[in-house]
XYZ file of C-alpha atoms in Angstrom:
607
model
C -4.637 -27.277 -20.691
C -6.225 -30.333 -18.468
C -9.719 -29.038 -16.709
C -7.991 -29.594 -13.212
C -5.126 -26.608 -14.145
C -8.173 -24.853 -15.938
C -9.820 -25.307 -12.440
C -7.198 -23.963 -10.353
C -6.166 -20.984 -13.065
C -9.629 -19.471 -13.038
C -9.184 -19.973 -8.906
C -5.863 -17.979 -9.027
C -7.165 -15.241 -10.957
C -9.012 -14.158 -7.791
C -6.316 -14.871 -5.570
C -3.789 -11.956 -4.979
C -0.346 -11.424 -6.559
C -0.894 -14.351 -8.571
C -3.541 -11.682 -9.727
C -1.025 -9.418 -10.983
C 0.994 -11.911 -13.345
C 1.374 -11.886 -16.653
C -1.333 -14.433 -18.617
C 1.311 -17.084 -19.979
C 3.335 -17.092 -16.451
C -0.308 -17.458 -14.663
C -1.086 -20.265 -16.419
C 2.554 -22.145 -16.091
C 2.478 -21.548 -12.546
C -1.548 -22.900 -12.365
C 0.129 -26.177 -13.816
C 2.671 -26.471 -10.710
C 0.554 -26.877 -7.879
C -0.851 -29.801 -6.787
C -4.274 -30.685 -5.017
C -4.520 -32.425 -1.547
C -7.635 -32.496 0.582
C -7.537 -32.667 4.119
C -10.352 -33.932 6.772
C -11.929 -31.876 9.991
C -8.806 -32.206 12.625
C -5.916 -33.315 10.372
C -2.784 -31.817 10.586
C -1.399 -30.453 7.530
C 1.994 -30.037 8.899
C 3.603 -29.662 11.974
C 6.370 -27.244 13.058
C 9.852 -28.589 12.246
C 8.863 -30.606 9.426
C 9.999 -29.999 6.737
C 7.489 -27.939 3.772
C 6.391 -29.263 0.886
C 6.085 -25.790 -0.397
C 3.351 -23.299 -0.045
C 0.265 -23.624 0.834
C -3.160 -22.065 -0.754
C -6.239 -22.562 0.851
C -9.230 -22.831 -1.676
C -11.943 -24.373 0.560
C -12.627 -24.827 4.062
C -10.686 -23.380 6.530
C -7.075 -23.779 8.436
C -6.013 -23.162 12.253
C -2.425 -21.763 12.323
C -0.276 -22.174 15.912
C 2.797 -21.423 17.270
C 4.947 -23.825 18.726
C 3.176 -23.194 22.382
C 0.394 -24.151 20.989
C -1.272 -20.632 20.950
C -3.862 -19.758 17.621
C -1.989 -16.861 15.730
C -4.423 -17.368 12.596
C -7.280 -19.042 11.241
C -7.404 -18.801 7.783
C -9.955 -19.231 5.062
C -10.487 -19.221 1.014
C -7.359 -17.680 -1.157
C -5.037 -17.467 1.926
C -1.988 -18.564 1.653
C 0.030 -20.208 4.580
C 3.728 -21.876 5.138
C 5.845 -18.570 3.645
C 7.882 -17.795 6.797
C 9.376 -21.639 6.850
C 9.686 -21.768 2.541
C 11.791 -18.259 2.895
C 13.923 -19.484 5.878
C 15.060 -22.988 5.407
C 12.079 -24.855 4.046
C 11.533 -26.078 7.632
C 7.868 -25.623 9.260
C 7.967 -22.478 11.976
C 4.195 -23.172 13.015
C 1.697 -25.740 12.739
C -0.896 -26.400 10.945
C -4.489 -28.232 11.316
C -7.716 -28.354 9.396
C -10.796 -26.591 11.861
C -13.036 -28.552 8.780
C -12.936 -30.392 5.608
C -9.916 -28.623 3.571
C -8.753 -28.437 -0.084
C -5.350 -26.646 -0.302
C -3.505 -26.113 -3.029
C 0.350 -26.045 -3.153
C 2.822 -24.310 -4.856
C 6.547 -26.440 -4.963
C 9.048 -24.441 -3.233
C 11.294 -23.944 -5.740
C 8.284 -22.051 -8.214
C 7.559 -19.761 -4.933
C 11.326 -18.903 -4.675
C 11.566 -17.959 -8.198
C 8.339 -16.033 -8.222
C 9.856 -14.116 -4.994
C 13.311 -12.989 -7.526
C 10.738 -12.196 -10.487
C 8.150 -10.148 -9.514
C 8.255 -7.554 -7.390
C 4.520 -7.783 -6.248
C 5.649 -11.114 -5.015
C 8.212 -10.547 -2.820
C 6.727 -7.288 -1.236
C 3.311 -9.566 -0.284
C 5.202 -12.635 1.024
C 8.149 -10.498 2.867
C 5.317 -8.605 4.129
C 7.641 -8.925 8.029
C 6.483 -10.465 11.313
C 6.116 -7.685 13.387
C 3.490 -6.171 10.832
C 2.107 -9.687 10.284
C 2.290 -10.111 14.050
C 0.836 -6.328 15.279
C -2.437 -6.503 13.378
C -4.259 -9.491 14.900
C -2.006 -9.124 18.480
C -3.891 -7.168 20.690
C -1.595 -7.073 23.638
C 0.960 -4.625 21.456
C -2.583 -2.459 19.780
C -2.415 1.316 21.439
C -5.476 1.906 23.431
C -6.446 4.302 20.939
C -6.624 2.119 18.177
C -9.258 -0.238 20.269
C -11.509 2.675 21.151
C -14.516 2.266 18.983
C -17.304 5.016 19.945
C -17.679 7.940 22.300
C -18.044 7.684 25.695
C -21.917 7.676 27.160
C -21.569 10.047 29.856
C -23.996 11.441 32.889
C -23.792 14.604 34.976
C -22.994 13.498 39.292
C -26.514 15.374 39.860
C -28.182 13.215 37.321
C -30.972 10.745 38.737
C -30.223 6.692 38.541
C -33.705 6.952 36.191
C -31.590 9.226 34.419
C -28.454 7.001 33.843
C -30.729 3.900 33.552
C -32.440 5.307 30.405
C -29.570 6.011 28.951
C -27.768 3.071 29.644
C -30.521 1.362 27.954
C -31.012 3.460 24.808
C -26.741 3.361 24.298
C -26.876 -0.063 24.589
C -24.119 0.210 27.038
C -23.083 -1.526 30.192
C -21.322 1.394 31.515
C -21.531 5.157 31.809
C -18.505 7.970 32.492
C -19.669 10.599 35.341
C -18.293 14.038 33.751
C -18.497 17.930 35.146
C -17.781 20.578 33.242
C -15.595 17.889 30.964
C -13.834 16.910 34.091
C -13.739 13.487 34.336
C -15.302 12.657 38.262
C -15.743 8.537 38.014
C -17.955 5.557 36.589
C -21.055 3.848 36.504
C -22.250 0.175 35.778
C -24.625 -1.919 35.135
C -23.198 -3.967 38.285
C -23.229 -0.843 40.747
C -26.940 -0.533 39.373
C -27.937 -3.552 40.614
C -25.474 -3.911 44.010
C -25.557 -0.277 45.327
C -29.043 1.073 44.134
C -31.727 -1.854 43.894
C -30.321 -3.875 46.380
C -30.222 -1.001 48.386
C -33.348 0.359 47.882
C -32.559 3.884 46.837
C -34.916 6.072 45.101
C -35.034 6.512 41.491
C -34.513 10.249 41.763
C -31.337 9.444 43.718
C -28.441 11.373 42.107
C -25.701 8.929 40.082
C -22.731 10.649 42.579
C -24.561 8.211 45.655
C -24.015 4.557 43.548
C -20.693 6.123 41.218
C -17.056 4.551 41.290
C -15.179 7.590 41.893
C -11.447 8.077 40.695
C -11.451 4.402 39.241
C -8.385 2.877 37.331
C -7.899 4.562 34.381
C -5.678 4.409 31.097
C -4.428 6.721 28.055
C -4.926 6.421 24.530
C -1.256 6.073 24.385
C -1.422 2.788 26.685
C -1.016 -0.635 25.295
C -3.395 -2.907 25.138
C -1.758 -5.562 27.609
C -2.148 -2.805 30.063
C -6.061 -3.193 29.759
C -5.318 -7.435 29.916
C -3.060 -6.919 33.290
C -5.336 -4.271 35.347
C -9.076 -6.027 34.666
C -7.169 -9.405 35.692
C -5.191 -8.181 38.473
C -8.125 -5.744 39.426
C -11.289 -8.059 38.361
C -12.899 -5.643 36.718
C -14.374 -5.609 33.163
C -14.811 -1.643 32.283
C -11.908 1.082 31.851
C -12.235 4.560 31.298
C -9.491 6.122 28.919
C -8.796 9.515 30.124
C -6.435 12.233 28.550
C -5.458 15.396 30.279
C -8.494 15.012 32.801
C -11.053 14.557 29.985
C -12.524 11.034 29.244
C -12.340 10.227 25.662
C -13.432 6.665 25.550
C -14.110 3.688 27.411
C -13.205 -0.139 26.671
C -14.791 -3.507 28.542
C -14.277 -6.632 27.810
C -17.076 -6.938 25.305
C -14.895 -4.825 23.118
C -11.808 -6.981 24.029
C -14.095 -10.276 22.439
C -14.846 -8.248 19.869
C -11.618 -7.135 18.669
C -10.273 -10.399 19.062
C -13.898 -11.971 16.599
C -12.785 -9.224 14.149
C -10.683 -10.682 11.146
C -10.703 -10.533 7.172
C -10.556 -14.543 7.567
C -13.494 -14.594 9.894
C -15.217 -12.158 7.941
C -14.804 -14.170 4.524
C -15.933 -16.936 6.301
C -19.320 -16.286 7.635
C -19.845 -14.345 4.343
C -18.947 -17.463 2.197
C -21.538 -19.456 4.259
C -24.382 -17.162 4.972
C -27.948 -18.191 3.780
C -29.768 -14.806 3.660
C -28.875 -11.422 2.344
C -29.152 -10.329 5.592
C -26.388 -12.525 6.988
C -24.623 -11.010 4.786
C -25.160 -7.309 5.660
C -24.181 -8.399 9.207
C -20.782 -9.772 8.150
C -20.199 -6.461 6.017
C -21.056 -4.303 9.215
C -18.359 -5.229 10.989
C -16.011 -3.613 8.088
C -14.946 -0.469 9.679
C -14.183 -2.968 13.175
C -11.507 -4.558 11.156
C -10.481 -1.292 9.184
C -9.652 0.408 12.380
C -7.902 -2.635 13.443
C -5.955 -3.423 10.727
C -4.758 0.440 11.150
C -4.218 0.277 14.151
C -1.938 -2.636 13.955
C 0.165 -0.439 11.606
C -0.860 -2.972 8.464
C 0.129 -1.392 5.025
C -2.748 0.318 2.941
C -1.917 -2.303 0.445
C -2.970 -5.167 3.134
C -5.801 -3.292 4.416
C -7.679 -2.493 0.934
C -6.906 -6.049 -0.449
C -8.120 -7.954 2.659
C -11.245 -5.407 2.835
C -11.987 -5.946 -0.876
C -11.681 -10.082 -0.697
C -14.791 -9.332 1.737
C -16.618 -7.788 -0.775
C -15.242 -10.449 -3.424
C -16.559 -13.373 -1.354
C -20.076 -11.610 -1.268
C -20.025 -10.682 -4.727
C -19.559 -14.935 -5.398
C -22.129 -15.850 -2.401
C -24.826 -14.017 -4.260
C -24.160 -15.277 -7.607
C -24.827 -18.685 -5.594
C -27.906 -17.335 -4.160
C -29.178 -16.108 -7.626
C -28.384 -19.485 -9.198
C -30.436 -21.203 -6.731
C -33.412 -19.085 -6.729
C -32.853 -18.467 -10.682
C -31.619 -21.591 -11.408
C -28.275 -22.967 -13.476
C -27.002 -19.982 -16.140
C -28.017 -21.155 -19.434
C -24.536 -20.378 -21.039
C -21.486 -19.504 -19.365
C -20.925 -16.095 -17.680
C -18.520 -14.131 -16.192
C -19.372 -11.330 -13.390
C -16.440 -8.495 -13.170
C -15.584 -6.001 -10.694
C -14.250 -2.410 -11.834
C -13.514 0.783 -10.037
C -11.922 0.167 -6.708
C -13.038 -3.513 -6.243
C -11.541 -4.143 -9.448
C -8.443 -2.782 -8.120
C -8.994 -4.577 -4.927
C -8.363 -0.874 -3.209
C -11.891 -1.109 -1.508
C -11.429 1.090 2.308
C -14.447 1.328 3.984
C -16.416 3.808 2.057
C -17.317 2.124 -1.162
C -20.025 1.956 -4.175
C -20.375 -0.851 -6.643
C -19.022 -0.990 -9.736
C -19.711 -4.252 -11.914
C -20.815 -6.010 -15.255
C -21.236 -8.976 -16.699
C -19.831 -10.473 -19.763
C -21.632 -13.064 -21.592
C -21.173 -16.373 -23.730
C -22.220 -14.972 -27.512
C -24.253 -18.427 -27.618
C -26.796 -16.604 -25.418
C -30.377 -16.574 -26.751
C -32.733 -13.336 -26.035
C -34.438 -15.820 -23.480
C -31.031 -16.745 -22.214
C -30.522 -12.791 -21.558
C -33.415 -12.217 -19.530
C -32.359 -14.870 -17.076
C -29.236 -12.548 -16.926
C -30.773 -9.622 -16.409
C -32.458 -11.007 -13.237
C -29.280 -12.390 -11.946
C -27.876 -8.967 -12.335
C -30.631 -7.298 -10.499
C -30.258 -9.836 -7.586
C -26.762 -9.313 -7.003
C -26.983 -5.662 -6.932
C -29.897 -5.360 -5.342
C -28.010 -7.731 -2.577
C -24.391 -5.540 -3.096
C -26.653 -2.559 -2.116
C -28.097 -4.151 0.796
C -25.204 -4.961 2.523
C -23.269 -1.156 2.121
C -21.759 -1.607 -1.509
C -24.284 1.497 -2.510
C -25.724 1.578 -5.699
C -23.334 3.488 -8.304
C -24.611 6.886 -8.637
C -23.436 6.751 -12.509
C -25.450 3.336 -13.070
C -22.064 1.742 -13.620
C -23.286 -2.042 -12.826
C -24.923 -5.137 -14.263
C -28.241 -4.568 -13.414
C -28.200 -1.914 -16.515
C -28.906 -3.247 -19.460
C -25.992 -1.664 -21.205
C -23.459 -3.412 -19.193
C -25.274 -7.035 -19.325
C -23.765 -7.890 -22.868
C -22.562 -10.918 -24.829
C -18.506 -11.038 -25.316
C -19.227 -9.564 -28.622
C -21.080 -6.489 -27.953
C -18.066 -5.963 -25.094
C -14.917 -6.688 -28.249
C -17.582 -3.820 -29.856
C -17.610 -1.248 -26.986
C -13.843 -1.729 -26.435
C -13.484 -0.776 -29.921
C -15.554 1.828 -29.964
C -14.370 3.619 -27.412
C -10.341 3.185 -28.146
C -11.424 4.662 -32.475
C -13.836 7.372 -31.211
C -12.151 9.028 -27.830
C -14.431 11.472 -26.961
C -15.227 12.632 -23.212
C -17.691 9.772 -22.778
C -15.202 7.176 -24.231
C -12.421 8.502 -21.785
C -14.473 7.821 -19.320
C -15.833 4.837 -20.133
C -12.276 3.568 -21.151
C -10.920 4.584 -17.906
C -13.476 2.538 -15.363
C -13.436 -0.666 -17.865
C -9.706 -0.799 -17.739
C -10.059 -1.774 -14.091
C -12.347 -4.674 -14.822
C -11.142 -7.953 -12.639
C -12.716 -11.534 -12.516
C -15.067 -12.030 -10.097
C -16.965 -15.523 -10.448
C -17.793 -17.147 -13.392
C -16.035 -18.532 -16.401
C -12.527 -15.717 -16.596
C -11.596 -17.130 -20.073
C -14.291 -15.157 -21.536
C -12.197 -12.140 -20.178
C -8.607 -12.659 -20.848
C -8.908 -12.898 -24.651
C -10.451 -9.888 -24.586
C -8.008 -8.141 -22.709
C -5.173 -8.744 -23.973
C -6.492 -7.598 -27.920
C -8.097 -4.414 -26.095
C -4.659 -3.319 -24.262
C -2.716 -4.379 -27.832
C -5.222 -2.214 -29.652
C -5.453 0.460 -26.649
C -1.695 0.823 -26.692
C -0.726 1.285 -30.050
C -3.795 4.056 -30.782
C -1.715 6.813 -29.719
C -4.671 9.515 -30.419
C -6.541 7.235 -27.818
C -3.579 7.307 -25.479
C -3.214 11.224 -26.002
C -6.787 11.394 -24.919
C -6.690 8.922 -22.226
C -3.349 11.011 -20.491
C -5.425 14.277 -20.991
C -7.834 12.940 -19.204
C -5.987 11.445 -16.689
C -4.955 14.691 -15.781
C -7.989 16.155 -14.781
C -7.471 15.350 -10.754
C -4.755 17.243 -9.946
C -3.383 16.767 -5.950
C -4.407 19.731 -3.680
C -1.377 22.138 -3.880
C -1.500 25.293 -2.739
C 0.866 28.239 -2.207
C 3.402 28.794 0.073
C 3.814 25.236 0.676
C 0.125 25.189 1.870
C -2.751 22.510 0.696
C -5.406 23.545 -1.721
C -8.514 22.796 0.549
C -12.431 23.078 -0.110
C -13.930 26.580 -0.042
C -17.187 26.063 0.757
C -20.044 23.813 2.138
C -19.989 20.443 4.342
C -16.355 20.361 4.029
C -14.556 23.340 3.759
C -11.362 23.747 4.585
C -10.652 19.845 4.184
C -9.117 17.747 1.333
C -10.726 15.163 -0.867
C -8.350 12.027 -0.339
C -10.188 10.096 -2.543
C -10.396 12.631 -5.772
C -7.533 14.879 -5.345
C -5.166 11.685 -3.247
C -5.453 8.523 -4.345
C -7.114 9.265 -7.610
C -4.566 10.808 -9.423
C -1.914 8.126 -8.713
C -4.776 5.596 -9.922
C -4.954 7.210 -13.210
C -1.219 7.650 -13.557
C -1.290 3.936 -12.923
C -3.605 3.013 -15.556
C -1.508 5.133 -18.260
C 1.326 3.169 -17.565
C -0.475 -0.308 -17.248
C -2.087 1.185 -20.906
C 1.308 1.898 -22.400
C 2.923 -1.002 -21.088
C 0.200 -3.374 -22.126
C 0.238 -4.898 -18.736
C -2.503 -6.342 -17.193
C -2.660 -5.357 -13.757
C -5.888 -4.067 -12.190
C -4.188 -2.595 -8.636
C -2.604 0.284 -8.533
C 0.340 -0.893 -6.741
C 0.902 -3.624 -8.917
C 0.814 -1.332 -12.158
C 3.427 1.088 -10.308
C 5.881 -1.867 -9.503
C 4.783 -3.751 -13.257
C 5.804 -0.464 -15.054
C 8.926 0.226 -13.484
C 9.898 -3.457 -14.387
C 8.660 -3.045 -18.432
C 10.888 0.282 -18.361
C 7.454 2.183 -18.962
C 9.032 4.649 -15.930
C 12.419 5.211 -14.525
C 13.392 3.308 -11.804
C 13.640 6.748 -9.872
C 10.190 7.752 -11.071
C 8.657 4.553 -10.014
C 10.293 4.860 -6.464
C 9.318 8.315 -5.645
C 5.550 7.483 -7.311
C 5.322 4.449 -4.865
C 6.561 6.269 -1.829
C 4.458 9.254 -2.353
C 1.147 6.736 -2.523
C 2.159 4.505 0.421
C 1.936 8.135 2.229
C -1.337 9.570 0.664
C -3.226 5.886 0.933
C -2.386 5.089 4.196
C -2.942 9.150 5.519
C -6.510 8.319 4.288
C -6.915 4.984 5.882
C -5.663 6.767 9.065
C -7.946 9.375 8.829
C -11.038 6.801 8.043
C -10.076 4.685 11.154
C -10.079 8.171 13.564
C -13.538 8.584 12.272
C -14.903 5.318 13.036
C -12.930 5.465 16.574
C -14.682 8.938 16.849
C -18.054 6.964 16.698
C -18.479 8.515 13.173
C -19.142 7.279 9.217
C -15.879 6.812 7.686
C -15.199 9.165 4.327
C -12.669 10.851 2.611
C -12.387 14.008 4.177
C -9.266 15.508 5.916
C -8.684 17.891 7.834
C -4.827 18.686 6.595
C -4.331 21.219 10.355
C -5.438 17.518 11.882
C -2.098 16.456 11.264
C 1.172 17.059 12.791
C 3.554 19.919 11.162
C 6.087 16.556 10.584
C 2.828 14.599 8.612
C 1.453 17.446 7.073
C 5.140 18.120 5.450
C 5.267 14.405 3.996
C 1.905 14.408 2.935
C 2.682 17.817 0.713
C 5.802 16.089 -0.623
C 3.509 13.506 -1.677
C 1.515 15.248 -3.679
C 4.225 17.067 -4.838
C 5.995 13.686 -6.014
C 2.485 13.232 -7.689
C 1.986 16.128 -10.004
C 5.786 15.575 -11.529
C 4.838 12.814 -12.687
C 1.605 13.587 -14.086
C 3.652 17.280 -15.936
C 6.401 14.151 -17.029
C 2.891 12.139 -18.415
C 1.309 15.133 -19.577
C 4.276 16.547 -21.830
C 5.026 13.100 -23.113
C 1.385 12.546 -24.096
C 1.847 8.646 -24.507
C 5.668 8.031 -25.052
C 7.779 5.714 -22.392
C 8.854 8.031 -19.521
């Protein structure tokens, strides 16, 4: 293999579904794109030209329009652009222009075609559909309610204008809703503060009723958000209350309006792949939940919202292994930092801890592996400060035990698939999830591939690994009720994260085990194992369906908190949800525990 496919292979194995193909097709399809660079202002193509195939971007960034001329996209690092014209008629539907020096790489059309009929992952990414493509950045066709992004600041009509003013100022807010007895009378502003009350020279003490907007324009959370566009043109006005059944429940100005529109994975990856300080950083992680609840909002599968949220934390991950280097210096062997847990799976929402390592080049002197150790405890340290917490089971690189030459790795591996006791299961189970992060991946794939071989055809190992698998079970409980939590902060909810989405992840990892597939996601292993004939083609179906509902029921639930003005987590309340949801979501987990009584009796064996 030349160094430039070498180049563009380890690039790929970041870059999702190429991510999710097997080792040998990776690297054939690594060899089939070519390189072109583009300058600040060049067009790449325009519409109605015909495609050379599709595109990649690996650095700098792209502006994507339609053929008015309007910006639908501006893309960055590991996306990919040019799909709808290569699976139409290889004709150019938009155009596109370098906003800065660009290197794209591009895939012929006839090796995306057949990588469309071969792999499921594939085709469900690129046929992804407009009007989901189309919903989550458009925010004329967002509901209302998806835009709201805190609670309303509100003031009693006898309150003073000192009153309001304070609060105003300690909300950080430019406007405030005038409520009685959770009636909804009118609004305030910073405007009528200065026009109606200084400039008119009333008192301080004067009551907010004198200076309020009373029965202003108002919306529903059910409203679209080209409503909002039409009435603060038409009207001139830059602050609507949203108001349901007499009682306001949010508030939107135009500040929000630039903000939703600022809000983007692309943007996000962006500023985080160019930001000097750790602190920079931490900003461009803040506005996570923003862009969960918008994604959401704009009806984007869980699938699209976890992967785009997790390329965030991917692109940080990389920008402070720069930031180590240069305060560190150059590595003194090659390295390779991996992700595990729900990075690794690139299933990230937006409550999430790290999970890490790094894997070492055995040439490594003890010298060498103190320079890692303080890389390690940079990055963390960094992860932590911008929201990827700390893992509360020391699961990262910055313990000793999981900074290791390739070797001691092969030996832990090992160790853990001869000797399967609870600590190995557990062990087992987070390391299976490891993906590439930055660094050198070929000290990886080697690796992997002998550990699943080995893995697989242990079947005590396996027997242990399914037993353990099987110790989330989903929250079932009688008379086609939901098992919720007794006690403490969150009785009477469920835990979507260990009694949803976990079990499916396990399941997925038993089959990706069995099957000897690589796949970190848990999507991918679903769809990967149906295609080895590790599950039924009925099995798979039923498995995938039931996740699409659990995942994106949590997502929806997260993004209700954040609208709420709350931290998002993985608590639901089930009698939050209609009779209609609440019935699909049992199926769900119904759906779930087959298949893990089908895993559990078969303790290994293809199902």
């Amino acid at each position: 293999m030349d160094q430039a496919t070498e180049t563009i292979l380890g690039f790929l194995e970041t870059v999702h579904p190429y991510d999710s193909l097997p080792h040998d097709e990776l690297t054939r399809v690594a060899g089939s794109f070519r390189r072109r660079e583009f300058a600040a202002g060049a067009e790449i193509y325009l519409a109605g030209q015909p495609l050379e195939g599709l595109y990649l971007i690996k650095r700098g960034s792209v502006e994507v329009t339609e053929g008015s001329g309007q910006v639908i996209s501006l893309l960055g690092p590991r996306n990919s652009f040019g799909e709808r014209g290569v699976l139409r008629d290889g004709t150019a539907v938009t155009t596109a222009k370098a906003t800065e020096g660009v290197v794209v790489l591009i895939l012929p059309v006839d090796v995306f075609r057949a990588l469309i009929a071969q792999y499921p992952a594939f085709e469900r990414f690129f046929r992804r559909g407009p009007k989901t493509e189309a919903r989550s950045g458009d925010l004329s066709t967002h509901k209302v309610g998806d835009l709201m992004a805190r609670r309303p600041v509100v003031v009693a009509p006898t309150d003073s204008i000192a009153v309001a003013a304070r609060k105003m100022r300690d909300a950080r807010v430019s406007c405030l809703g005038v409520v009685e007895e959770g009636r909804f009378l009118g609004i305030v502003t910073t405007r009528d503060m200065a026009t109606k009350a200084l400039a008119e020279g009333l008192a301080p003490g004067s009551p907010i009723s004198q200076i309020m907007t009373a029965n202003p324009e108002v919306l529903t959370p059910q409203s679209l958000g080209s409503d909002i566009l039409h009435i603060m043109l038409e009207r001139r006005i830059g602050h609507l209350p949203i108001v349901e059944e007499g009682h306001l429940v949010g508030m939107i100005t135009q500040t929000d309006l630039t903000r939703f529109q600022a809000v983007s994975s692309a943007l996000l990856v962006r500023d985080a792949a160019v930001a000097e300080t750790v602190a920079e950083m931490a900003a461009v992680t803040a506005r996570i939940p923003a862009l969960l609840m918008q994604l959401v909002g704009g009806n984007s599968a869980h699938e699209v919202v976890t992967r785009l949220i997790t390329d965030i934390a991917d692109t940080v991950t990389r920008r402070l292994l720069t930031l180590a280097e240069v305060s560190l210096g150059p590595a003194p062997v090659p390295y390779l930092w991996l992700a595990c847990g729900s990075q690794g799976r690139q299933e990230q929402t937006g409550v999430s801890d790290q999970d890490n390592c790094l894997m070492i080049d055995d040439t490594a002197t003890d010298a060498d592996m103190a320079y890692f150790a303080a890389l390690a405890k940079f990055v963390c340290d960094g992860l932590n400060a911008c929201g990827y917490v700390y893992c509360p089971g020391d699961m990262m690189a910055s313990n000793p035990k999981w900074c290791q030459r390739v070797s001691v790795w092969r030996d832990y591996f090992r160790g853990w698939i001869k000797r399967p006791d609870p600590t190995a299961q557990m062990l087992a189970s987070v390391m299976f999830d490891l993906r590439p992060i930055g660094g050198q991946a070929s000290l990886f794939h080697e690796m992997q591939h002998d550990t699943l071989s080995l893995a697989a055809q242990n079947s005590i190992f396996v027997a242990h690994m399914v037993a353990n698998s099987l110790k989330h079970t989903p929250p079932l409980g009688l008379l086609r009720g939901f098992a919720t939590i007794r006690s403490g902060e969150h009785k009477n909810h469920i835990d979507m994260k260990h009694n949803g989405v976990v079990p499916v992840v396990d399941l997925g990892r038993i089959y990706a085990l069995i099957g000897e597939l690589p796949a970190a996601n848990t999507r991918a292993r679903l769809e990967a194992s149906e295609a080895a004939g590790v599950i039924s083609p009925s099995g798979a179906r039923d498995l995938i369906e039931g996740y699409d509902v659990i995942a994106q029921t949590r997502l929806e639930n997260q993004a209700r908190l954040i609208r709420s003005g709350r931290a998002p987590d993985n608590f639901l309340a089930p009698y939050d949800l209609s009779d209609f949801e609440r019935s699909h979501l049992r199926d769900a987990f119904v759906v779930v525990r087959t298949m893990q009584s089908a895993v559990g009796s078969s303790r290994g064996a293809r199902m």
